[in-house]
PDB file of C-alpha atoms in Angstrom:
ATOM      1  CA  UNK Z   1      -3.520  20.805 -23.424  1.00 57.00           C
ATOM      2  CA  UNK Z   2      -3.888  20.692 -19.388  1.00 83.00           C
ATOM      3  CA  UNK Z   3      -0.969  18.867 -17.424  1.00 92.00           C
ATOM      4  CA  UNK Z   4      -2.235  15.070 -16.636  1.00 96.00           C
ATOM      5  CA  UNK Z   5      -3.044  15.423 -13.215  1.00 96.00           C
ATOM      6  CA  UNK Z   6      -1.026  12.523 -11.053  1.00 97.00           C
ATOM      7  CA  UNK Z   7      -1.683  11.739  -7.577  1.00 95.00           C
ATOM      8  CA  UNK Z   8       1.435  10.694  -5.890  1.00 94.00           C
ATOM      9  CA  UNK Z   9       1.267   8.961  -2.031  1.00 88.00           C
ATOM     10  CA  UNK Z  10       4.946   9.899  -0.605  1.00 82.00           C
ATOM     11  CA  UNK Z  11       5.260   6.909   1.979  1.00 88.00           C
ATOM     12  CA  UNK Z  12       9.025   5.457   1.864  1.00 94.00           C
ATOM     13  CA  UNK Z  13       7.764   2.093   0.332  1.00 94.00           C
ATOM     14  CA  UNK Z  14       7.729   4.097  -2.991  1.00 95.00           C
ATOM     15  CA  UNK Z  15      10.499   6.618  -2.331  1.00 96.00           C
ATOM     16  CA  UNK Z  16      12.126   5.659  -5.545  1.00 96.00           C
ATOM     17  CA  UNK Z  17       9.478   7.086  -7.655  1.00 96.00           C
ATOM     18  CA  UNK Z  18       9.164  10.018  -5.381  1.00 95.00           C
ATOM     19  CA  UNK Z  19      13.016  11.012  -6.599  1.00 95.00           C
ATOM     20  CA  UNK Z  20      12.529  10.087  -9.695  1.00 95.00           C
ATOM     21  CA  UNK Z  21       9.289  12.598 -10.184  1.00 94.00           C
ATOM     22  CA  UNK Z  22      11.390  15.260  -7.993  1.00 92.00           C
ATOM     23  CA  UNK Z  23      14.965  15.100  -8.102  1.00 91.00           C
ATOM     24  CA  UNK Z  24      15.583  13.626 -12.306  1.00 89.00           C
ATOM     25  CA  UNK Z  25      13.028  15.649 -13.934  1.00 81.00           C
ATOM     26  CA  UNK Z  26      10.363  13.491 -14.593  1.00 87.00           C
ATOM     27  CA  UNK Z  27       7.348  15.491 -13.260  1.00 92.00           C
ATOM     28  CA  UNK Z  28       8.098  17.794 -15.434  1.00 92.00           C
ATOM     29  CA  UNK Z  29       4.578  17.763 -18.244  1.00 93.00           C
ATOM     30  CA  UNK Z  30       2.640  16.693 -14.754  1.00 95.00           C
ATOM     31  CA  UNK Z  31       0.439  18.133 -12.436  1.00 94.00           C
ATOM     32  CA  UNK Z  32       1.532  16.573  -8.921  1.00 94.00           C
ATOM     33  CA  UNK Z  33      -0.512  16.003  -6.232  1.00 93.00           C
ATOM     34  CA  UNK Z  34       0.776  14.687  -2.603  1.00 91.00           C
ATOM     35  CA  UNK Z  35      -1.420  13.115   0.036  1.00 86.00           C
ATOM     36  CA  UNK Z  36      -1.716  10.211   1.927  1.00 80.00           C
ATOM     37  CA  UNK Z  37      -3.740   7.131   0.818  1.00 79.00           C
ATOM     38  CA  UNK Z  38      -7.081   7.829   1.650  1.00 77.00           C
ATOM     39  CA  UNK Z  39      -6.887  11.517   0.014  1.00 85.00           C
ATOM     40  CA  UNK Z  40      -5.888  10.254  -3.537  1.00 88.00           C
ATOM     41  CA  UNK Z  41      -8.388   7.457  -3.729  1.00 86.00           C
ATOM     42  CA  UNK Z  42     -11.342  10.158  -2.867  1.00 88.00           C
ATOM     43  CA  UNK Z  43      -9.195  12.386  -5.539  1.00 93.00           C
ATOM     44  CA  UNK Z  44      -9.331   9.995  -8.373  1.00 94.00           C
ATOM     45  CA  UNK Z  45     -12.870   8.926  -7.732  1.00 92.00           C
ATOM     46  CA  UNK Z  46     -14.077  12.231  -7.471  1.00 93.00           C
ATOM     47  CA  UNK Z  47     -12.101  13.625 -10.728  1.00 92.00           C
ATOM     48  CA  UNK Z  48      -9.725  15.725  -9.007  1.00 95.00           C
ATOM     49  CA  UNK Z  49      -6.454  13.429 -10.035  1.00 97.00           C
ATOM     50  CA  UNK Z  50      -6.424  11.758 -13.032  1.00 97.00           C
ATOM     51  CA  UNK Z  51      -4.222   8.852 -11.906  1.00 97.00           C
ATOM     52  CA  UNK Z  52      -2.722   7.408  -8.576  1.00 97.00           C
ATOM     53  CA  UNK Z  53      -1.435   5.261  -7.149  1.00 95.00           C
ATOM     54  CA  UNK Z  54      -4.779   3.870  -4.950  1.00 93.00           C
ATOM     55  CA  UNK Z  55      -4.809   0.958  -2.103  1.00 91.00           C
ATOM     56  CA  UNK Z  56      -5.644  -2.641  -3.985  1.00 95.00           C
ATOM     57  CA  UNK Z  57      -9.217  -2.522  -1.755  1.00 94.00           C
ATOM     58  CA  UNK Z  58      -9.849   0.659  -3.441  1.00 94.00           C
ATOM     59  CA  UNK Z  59      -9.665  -1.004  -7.332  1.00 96.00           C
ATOM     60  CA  UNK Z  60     -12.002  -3.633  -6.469  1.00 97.00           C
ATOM     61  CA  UNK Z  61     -14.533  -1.660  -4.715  1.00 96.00           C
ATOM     62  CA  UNK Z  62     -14.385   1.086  -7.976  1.00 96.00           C
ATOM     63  CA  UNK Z  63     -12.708  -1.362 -10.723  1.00 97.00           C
ATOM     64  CA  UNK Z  64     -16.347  -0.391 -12.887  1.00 96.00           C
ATOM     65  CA  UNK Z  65     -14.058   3.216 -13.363  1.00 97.00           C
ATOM     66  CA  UNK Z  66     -10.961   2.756 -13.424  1.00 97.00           C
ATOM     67  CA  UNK Z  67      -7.926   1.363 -15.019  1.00 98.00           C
ATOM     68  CA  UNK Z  68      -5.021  -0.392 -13.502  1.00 98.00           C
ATOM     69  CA  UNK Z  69      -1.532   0.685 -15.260  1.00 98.00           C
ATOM     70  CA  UNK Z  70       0.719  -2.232 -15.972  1.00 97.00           C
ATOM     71  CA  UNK Z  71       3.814  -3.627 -14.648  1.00 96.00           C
ATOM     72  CA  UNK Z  72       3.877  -1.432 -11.228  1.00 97.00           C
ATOM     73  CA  UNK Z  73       2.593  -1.839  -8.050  1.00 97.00           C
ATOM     74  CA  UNK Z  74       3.733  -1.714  -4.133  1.00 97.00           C
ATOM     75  CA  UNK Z  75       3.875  -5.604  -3.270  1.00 97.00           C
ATOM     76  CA  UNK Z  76       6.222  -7.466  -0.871  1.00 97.00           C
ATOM     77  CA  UNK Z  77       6.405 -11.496  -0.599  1.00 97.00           C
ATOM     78  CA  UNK Z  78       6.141 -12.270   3.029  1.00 97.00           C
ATOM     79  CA  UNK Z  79       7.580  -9.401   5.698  1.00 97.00           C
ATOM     80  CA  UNK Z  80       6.950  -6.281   4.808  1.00 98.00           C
ATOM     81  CA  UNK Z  81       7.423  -4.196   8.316  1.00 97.00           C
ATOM     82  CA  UNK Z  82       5.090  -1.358   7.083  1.00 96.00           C
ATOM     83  CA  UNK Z  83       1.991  -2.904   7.968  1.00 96.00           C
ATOM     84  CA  UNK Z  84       1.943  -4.242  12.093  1.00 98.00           C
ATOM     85  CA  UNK Z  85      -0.721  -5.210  14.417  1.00 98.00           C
ATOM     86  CA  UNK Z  86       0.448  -4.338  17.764  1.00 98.00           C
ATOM     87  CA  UNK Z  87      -1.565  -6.305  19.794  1.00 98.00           C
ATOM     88  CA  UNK Z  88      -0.891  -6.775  24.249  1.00 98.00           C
ATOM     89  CA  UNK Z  89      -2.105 -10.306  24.298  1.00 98.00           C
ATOM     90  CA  UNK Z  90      -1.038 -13.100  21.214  1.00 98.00           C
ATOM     91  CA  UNK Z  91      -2.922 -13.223  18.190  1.00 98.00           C
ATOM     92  CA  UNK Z  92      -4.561 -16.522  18.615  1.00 97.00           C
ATOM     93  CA  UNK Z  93      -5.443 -15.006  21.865  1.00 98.00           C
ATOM     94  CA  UNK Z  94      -7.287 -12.331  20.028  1.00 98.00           C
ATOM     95  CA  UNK Z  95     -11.279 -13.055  19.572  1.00 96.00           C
ATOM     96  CA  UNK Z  96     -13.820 -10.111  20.382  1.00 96.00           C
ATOM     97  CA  UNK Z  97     -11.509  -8.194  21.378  1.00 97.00           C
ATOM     98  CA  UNK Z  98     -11.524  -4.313  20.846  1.00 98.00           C
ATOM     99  CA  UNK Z  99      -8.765  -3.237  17.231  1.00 98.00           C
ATOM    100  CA  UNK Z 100      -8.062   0.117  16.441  1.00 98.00           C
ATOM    101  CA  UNK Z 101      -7.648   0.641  12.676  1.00 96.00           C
ATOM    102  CA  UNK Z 102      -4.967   3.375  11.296  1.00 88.00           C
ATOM    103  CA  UNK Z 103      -7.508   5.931   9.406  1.00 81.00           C
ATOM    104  CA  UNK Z 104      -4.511   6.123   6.502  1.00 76.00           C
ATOM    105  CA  UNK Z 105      -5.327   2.877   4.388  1.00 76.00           C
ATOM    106  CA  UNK Z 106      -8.106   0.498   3.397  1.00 83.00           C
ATOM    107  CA  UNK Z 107      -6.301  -2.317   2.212  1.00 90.00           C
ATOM    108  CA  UNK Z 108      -4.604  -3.026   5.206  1.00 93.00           C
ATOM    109  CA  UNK Z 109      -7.925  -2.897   7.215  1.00 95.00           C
ATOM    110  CA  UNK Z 110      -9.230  -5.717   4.653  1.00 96.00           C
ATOM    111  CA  UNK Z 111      -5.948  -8.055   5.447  1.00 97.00           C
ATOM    112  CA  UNK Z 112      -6.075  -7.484   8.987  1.00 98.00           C
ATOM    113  CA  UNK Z 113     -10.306  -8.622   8.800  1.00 98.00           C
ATOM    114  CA  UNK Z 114      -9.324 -11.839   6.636  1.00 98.00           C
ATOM    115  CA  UNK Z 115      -6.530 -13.262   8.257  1.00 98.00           C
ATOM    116  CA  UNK Z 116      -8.129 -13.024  11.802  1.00 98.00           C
ATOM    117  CA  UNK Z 117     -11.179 -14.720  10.331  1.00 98.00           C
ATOM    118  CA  UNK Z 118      -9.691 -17.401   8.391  1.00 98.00           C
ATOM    119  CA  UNK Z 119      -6.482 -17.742  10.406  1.00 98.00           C
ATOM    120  CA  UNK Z 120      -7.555 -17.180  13.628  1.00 98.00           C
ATOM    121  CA  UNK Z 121     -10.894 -17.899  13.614  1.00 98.00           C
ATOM    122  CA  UNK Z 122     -11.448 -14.436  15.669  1.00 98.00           C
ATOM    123  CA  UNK Z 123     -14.269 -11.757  15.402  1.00 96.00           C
ATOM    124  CA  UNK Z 124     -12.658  -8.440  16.752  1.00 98.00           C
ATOM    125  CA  UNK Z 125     -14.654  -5.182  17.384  1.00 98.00           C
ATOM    126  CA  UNK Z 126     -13.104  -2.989  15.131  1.00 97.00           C
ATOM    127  CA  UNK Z 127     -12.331   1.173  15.349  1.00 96.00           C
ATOM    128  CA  UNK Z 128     -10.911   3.161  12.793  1.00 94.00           C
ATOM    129  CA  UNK Z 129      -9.279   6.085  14.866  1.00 92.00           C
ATOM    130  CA  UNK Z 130      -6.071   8.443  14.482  1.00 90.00           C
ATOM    131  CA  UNK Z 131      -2.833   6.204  15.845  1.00 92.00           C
ATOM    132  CA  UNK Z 132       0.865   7.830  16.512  1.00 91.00           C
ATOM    133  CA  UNK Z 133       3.925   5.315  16.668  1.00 93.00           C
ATOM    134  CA  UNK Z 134       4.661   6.960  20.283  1.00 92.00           C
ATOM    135  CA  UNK Z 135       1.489   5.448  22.255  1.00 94.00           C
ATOM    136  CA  UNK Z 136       0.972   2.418  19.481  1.00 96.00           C
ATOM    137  CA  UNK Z 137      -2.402   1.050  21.693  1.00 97.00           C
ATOM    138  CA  UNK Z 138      -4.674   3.240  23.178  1.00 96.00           C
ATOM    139  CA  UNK Z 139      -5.358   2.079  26.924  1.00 95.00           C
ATOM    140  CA  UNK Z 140      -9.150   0.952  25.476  1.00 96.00           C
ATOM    141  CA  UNK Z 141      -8.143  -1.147  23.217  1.00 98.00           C
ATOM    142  CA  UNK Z 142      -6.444  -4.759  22.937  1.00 98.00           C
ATOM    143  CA  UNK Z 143      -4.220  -4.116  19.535  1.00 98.00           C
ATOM    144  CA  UNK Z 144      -4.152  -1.641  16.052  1.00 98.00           C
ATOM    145  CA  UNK Z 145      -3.087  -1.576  13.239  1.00 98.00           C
ATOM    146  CA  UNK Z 146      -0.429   0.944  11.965  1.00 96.00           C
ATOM    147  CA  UNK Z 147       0.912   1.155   8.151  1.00 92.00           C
ATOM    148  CA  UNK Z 148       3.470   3.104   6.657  1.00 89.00           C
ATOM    149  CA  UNK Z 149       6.708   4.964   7.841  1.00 90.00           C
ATOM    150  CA  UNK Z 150       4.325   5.001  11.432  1.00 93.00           C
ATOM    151  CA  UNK Z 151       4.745   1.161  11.233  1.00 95.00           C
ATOM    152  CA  UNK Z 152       8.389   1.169  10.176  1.00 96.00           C
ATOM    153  CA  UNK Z 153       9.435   3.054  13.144  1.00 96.00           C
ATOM    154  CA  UNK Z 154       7.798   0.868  15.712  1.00 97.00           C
ATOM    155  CA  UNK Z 155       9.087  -2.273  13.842  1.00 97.00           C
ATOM    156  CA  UNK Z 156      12.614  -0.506  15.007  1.00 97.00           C
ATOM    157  CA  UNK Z 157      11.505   0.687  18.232  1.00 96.00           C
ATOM    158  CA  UNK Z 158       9.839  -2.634  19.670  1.00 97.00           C
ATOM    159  CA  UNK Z 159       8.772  -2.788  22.739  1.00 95.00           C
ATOM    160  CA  UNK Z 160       8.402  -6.873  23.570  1.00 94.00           C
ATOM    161  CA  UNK Z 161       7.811  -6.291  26.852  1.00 95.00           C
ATOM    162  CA  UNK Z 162       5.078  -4.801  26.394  1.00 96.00           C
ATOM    163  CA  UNK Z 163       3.582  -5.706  23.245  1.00 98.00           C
ATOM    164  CA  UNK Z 164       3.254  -7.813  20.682  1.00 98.00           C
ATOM    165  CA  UNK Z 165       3.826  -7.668  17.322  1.00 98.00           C
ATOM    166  CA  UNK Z 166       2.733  -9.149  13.493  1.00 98.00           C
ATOM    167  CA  UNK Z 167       3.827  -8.408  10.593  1.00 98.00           C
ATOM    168  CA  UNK Z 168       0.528  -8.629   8.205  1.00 98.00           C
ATOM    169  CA  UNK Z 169       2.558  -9.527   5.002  1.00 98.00           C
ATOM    170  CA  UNK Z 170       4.316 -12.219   6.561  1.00 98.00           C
ATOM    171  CA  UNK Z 171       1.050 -13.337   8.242  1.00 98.00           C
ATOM    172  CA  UNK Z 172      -0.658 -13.496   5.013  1.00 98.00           C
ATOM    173  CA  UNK Z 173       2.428 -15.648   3.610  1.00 98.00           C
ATOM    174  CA  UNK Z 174       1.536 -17.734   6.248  1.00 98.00           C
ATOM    175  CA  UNK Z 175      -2.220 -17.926   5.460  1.00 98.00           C
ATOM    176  CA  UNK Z 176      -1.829 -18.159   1.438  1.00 98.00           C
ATOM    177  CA  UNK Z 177       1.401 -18.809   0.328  1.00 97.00           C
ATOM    178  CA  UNK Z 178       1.154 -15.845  -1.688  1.00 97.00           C
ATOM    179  CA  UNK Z 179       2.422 -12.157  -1.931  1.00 96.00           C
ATOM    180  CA  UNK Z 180       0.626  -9.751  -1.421  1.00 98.00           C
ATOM    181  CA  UNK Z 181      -0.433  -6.477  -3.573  1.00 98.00           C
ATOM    182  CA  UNK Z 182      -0.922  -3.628  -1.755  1.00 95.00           C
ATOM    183  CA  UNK Z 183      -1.283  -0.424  -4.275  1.00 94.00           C
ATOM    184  CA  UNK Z 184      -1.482  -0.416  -7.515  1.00 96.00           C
ATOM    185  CA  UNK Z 185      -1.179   2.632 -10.405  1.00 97.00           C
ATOM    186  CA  UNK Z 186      -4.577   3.224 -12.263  1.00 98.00           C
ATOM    187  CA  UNK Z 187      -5.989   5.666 -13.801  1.00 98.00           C
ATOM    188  CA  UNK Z 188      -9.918   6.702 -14.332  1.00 97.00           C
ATOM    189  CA  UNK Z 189     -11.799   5.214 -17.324  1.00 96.00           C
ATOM    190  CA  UNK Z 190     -13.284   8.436 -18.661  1.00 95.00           C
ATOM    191  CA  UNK Z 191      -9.634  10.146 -18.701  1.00 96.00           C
ATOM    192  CA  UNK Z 192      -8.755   7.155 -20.308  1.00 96.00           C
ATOM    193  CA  UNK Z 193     -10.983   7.317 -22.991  1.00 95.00           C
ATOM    194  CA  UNK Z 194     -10.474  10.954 -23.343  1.00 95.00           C
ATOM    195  CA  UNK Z 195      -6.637  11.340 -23.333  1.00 95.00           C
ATOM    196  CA  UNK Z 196      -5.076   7.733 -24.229  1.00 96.00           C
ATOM    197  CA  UNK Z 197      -2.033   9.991 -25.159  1.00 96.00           C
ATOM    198  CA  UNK Z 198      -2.244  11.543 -21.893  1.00 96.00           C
ATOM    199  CA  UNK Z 199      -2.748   7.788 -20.168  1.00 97.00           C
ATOM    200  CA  UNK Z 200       0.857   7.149 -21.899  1.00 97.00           C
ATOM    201  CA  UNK Z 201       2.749  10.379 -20.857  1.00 97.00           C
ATOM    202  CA  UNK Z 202       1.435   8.850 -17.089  1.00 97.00           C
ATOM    203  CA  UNK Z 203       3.199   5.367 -18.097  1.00 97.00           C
ATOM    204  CA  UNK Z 204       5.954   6.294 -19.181  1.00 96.00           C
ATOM    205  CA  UNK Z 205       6.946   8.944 -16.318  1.00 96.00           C
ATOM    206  CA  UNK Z 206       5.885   6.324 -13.663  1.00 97.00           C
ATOM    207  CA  UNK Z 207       8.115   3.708 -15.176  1.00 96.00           C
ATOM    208  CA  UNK Z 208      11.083   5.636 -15.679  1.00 96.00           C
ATOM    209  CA  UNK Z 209      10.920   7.187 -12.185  1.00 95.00           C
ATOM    210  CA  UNK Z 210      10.895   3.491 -10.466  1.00 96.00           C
ATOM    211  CA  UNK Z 211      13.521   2.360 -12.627  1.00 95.00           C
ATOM    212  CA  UNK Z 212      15.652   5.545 -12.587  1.00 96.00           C
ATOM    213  CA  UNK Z 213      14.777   6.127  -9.036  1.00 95.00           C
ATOM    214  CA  UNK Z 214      16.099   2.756  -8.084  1.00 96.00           C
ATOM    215  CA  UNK Z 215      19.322   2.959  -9.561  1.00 96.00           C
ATOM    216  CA  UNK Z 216      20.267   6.113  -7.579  1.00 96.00           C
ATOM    217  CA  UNK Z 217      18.764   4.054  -4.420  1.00 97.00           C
ATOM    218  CA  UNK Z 218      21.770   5.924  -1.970  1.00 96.00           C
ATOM    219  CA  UNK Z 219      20.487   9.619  -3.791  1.00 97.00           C
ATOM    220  CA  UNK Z 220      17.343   9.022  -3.184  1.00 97.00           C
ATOM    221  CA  UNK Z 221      18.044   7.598   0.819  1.00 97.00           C
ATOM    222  CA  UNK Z 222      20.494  10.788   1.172  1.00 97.00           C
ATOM    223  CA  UNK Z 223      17.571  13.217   0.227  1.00 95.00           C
ATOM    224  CA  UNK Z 224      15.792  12.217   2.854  1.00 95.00           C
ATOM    225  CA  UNK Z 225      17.001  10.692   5.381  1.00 96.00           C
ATOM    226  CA  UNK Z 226      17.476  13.891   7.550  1.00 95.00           C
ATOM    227  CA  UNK Z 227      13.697  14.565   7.557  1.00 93.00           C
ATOM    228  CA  UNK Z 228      13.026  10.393   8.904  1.00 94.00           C
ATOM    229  CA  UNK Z 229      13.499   8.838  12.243  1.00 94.00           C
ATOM    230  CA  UNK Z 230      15.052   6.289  10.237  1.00 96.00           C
ATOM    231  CA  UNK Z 231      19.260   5.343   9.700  1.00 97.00           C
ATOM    232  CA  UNK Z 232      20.017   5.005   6.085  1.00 97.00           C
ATOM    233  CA  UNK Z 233      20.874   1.447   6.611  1.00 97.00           C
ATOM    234  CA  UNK Z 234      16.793   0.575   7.782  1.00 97.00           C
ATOM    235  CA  UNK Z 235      15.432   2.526   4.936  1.00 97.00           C
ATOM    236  CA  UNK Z 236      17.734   0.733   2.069  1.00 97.00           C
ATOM    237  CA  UNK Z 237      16.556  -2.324   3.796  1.00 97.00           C
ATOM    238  CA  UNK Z 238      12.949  -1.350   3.891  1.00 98.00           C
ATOM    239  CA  UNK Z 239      13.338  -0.776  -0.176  1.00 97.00           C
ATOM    240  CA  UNK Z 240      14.912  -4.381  -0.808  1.00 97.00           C
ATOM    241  CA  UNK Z 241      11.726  -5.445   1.183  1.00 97.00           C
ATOM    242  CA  UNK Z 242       9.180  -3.862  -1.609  1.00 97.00           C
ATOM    243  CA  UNK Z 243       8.913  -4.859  -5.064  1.00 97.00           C
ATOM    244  CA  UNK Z 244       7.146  -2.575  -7.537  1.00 96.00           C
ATOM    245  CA  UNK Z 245       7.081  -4.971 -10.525  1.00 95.00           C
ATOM    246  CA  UNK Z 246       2.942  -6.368 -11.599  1.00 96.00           C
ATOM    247  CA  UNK Z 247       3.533  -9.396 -13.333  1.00 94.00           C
ATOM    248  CA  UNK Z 248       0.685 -12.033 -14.612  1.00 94.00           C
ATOM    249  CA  UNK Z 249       1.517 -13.805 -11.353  1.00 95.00           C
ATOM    250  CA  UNK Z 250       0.756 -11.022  -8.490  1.00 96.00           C
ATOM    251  CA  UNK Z 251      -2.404 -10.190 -10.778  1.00 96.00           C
ATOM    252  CA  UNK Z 252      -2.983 -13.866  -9.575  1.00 97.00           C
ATOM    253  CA  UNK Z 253      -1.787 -13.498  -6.415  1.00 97.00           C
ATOM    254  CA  UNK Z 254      -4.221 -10.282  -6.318  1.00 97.00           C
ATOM    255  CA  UNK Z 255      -6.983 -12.704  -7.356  1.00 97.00           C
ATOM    256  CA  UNK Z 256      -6.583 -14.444  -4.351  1.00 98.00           C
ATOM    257  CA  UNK Z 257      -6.909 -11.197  -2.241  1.00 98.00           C
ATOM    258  CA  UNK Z 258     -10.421 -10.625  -3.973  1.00 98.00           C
ATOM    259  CA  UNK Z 259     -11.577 -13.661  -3.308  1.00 98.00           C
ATOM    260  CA  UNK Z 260     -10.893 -13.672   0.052  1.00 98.00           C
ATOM    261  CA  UNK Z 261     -12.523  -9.969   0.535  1.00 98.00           C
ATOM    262  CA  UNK Z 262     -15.713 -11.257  -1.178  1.00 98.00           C
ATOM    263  CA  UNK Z 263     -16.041 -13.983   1.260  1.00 97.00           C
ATOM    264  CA  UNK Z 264     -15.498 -12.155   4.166  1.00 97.00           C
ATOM    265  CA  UNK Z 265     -17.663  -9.411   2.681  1.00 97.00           C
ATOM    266  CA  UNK Z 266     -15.802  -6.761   2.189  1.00 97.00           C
ATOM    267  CA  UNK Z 267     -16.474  -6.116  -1.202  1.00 97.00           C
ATOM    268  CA  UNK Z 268     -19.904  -6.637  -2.882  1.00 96.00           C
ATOM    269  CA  UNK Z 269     -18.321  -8.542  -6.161  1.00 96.00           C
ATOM    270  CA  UNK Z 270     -15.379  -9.987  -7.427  1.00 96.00           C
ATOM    271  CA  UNK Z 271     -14.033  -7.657  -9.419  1.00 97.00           C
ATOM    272  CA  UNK Z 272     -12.579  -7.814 -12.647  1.00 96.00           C
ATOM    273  CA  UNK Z 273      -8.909  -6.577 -13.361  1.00 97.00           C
ATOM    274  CA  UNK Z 274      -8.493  -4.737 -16.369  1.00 97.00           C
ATOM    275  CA  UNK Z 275      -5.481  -2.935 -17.795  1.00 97.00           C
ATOM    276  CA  UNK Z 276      -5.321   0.287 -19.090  1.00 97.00           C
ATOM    277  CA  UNK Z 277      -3.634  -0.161 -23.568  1.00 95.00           C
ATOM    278  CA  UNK Z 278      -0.497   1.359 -23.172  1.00 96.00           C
ATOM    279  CA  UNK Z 279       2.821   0.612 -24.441  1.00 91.00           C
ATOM    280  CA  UNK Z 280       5.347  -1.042 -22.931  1.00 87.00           C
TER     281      UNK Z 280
END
């Protein structure tokens, strides 16, 4: 039988499942493939993964073919540092103005579009465009977005004379009272149907590399903090930051998202959230 195929996003927010898969053993029976965000959704909805972890905007817009694995996800209640608009005026000073969007997610475009709407009653021009951490706003533009470990290092390298800065998860906290779902796990429906064992053997090596990876939390900093342009003491706070746990309440929570997305339309329909049978 052919190696499930996984697609695995190695951003720090899920760097205890990234030693768990690489430094315990437990991609061993896998076929592992890295990219960034917008690589692995394409793979999965194109057939080249079998499972991935995708961006939350990605379910809903494909939820008719895939499957979202229970009890993990990337989520964060309030701050979450990874996710910043760098803007050089204040937010609620923001209204046509000209955003540049990070090319590496979708969900974060999404939150950025909703809470200017319904917080700020603003209609930016938006740009998706290459950004580096370095030169955070290009001189034609009034803010961007940046997610990721390119976000985490500007959160730690502020410049407030210059700029300013929003967190998005704290600004949807602000907006909703909720947390907020960023990724989830799923994996495609006709796999699914194919290979429930193989569905399973995906489960169960996820799992056990967020649980296992977490508990050797100061491993999995040491292995790589010398390739970062982080100290070990901002990454292991990064990780108490992010939650990977999906429980019935941040399904809600996700609920709310959708809704939201739908009325701004982003999405063409409200999706429906369905689980992949496996056990737990």
């Amino acid at each position: 039988m052919n190696k499930p195929r996984l697609g695995h996003i190695h951003f720090l927010n899920v760097l205890p499942l990234t030693y768990g898969l690489n430094n315990l053993n437990l991609k061993e029976g896998l076929e592992l493939r890295n990219g960034v965000p917008a690589v692995m959704n394409n793979d999965l909805l194109t057939g080249r993964v079998d499972a991935s972890e995708v961006s939350s905007i990605v379910y809903a817009r494909n939820y008719e073919d895939l499957l979202v694995l229970p009890d993990l996800c990337v989520r964060a209640d309030g701050e979450v540092r990874s996710i910043l608009l760098v803007s050089k005026k204040p937010i609620e000073e923001i209204n046509e103005d000209k955003i540049i969007l990070t090319a590496q997610s979708a969900t974060a475009h999404c939150l950025l579009k909703i809470i200017m709407a319904k917080a700020y009653d603003a209609s930016p021009r938006y740009y998706t465009r290459n950004l580096t951490p370095v030169h955070p706003v290009p001189n034609d533009a009034t803010a961007s977005l940046l997610i990721g470990d390119d976000a985490l290092y500007v959160y730690h390298h502020q410049q407030k004379d210059k700029y300013y800065y929003y967190d998005l998860g704290r600004e949807w906290k602000k907006l909703t009272d909720r947390c907020m779902v960023y990724a989830v796990w799923t994996v495609h429906k006709s796999f699914a149907q194919a290979n429930p064992e193989g569905v399973q053997f995906i489960y169960d090596r996820l799992y056990r590399s967020l649980q296992d990876g977490w508990k050797n939390k100061k491993e999995a900093i040491a292995s790589i903090i010398d390739k970062k342009p982080f100290t070990e003491r901002q990454v292991s706070e990064y990780l108490n930051v992010i939650k990977w746990n999906l429980t019935e309440e941040y399904l809600d929570n996700l609920k709310v998202f959708y809704d939201l997305a739908y009325e701004q339309k982003l999405i063409p329909r409200r999706p429906r959230i369905r689980i992949a049978d496996v056990q737990r």
